[in-house]
Backbone as a printed PyTorch tensor [residue, N CA C, xyz], in Angstrom:
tensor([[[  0.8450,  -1.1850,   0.0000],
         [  0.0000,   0.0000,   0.0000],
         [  0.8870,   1.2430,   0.0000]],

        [[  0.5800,   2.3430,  -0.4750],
         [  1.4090,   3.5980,  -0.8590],
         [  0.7880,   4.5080,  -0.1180]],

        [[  1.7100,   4.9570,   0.5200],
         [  1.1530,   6.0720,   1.4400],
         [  1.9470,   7.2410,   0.9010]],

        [[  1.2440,   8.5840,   1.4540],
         [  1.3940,  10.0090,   1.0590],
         [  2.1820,  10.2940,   1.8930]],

        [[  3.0240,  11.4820,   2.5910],
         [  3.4970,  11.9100,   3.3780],
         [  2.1470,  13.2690,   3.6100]],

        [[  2.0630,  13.1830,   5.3780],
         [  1.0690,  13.8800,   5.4220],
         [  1.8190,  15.0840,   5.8110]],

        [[  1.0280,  16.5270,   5.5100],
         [  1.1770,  17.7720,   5.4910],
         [  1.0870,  18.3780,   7.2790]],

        [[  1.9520,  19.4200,   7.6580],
         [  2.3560,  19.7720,   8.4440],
         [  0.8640,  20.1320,   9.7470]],

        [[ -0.0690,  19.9880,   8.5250],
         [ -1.5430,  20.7460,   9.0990],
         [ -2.4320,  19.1980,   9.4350]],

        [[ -2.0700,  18.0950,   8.8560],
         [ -2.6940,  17.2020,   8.7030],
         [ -2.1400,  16.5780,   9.7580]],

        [[ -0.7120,  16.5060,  10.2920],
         [ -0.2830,  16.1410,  11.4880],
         [ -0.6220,  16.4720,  12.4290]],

        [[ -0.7510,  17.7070,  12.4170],
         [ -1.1730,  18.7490,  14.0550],
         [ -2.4960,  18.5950,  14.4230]],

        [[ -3.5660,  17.9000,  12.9970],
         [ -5.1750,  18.3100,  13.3350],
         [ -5.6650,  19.4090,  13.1560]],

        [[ -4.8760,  20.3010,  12.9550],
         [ -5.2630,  21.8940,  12.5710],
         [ -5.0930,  21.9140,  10.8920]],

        [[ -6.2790,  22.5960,  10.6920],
         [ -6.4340,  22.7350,   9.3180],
         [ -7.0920,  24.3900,   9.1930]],

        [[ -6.1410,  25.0240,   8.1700],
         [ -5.7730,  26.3500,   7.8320],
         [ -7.8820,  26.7450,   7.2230]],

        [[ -8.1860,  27.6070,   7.3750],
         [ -9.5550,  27.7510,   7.1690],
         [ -9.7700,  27.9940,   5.8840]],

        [[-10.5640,  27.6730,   5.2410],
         [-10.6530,  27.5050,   3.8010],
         [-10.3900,  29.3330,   3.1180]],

        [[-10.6770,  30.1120,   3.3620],
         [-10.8190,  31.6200,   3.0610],
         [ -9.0370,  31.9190,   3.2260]],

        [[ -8.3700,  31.2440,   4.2650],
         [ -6.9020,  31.9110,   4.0480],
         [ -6.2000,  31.3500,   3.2440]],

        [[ -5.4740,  32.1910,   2.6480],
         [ -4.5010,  31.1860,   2.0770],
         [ -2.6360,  31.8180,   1.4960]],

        [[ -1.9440,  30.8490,   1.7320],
         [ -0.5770,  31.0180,   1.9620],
         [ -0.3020,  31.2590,   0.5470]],

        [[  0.6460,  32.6310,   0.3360],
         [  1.1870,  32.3600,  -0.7750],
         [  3.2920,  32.9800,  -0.2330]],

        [[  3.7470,  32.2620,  -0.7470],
         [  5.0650,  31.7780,  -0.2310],
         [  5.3580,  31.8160,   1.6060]],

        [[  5.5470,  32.4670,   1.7780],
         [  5.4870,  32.5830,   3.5170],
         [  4.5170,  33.2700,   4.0530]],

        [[  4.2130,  33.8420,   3.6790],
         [  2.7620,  35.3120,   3.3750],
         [  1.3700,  34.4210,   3.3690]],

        [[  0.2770,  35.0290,   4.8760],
         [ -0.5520,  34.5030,   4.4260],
         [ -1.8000,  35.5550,   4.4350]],

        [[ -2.5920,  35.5960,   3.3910],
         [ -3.9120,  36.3760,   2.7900],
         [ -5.0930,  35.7750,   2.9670]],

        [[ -5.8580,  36.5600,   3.6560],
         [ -7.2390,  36.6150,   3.9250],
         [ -8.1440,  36.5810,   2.5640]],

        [[ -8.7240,  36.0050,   1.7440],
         [ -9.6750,  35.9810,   0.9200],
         [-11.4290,  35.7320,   1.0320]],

        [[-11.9840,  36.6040,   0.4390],
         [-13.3680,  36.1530,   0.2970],
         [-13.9540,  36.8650,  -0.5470]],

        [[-14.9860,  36.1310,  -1.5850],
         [-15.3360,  36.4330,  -2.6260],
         [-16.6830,  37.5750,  -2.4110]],

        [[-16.7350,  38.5480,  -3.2070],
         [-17.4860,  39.5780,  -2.8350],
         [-18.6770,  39.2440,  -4.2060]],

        [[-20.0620,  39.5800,  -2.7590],
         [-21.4140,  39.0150,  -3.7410],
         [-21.7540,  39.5230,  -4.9540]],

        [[-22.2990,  38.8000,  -5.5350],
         [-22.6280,  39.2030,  -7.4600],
         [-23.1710,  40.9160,  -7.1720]],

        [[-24.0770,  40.7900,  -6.6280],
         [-24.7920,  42.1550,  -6.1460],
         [-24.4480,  43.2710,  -6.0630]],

        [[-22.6270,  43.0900,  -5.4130],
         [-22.0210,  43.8370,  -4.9350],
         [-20.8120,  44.6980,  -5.9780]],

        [[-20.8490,  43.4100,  -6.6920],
         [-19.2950,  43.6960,  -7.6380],
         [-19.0460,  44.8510,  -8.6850]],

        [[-20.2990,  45.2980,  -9.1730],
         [-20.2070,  46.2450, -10.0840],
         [-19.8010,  47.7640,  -9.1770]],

        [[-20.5950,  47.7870,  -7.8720],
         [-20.1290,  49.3470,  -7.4480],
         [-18.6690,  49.0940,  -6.4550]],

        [[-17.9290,  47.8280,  -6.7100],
         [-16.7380,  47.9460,  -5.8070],
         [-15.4080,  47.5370,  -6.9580]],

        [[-15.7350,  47.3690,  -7.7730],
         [-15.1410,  47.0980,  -9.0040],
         [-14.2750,  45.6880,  -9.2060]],

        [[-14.4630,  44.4510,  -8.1130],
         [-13.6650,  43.6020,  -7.4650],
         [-14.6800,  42.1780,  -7.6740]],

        [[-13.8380,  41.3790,  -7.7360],
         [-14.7900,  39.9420,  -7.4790],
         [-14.0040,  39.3050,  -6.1780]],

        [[-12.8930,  39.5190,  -5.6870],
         [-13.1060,  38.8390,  -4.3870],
         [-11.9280,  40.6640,  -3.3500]],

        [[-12.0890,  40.1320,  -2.2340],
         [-11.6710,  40.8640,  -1.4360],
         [-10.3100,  39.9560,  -0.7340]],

        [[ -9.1910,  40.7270,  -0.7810],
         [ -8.1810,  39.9240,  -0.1460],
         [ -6.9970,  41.2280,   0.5250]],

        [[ -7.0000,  40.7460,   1.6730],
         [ -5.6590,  41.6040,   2.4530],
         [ -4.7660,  40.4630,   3.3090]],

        [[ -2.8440,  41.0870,   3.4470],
         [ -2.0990,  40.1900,   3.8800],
         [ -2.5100,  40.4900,   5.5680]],

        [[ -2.0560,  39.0010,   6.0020],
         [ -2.2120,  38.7820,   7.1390],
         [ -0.7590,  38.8540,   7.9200]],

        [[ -0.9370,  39.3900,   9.1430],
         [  0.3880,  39.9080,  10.3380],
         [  1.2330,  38.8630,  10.7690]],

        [[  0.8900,  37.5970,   9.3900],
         [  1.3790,  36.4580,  10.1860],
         [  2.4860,  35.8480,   9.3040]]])
């Protein structure tokens, strides 16, 4: 049987929340901004870096 090597998050039980997400060491807050909304904010999702 072939096993994976499991991920640093998959070891600990902690799993990173679906909306953040890491890009190289840097991690960004994302969430997609409603259909409703997008024409007067000019954006389809909303994202700022995180202090972490």
């Amino acid at each position: 049987m072939l096993q994976t090597a499991a991920t640093k998050s998959e070891r600990s039980g902690l799993a990173a929340p679906s909306n953040v997400v890491r890009r190289g060491r840097i991690f960004h807050f994302r969430r997609v901004v409603p259909a409703d909304l997008r024409d007067g904010l000019k954006r389809r999702e909303f994202v700022r870096m995180l202090g972490a």
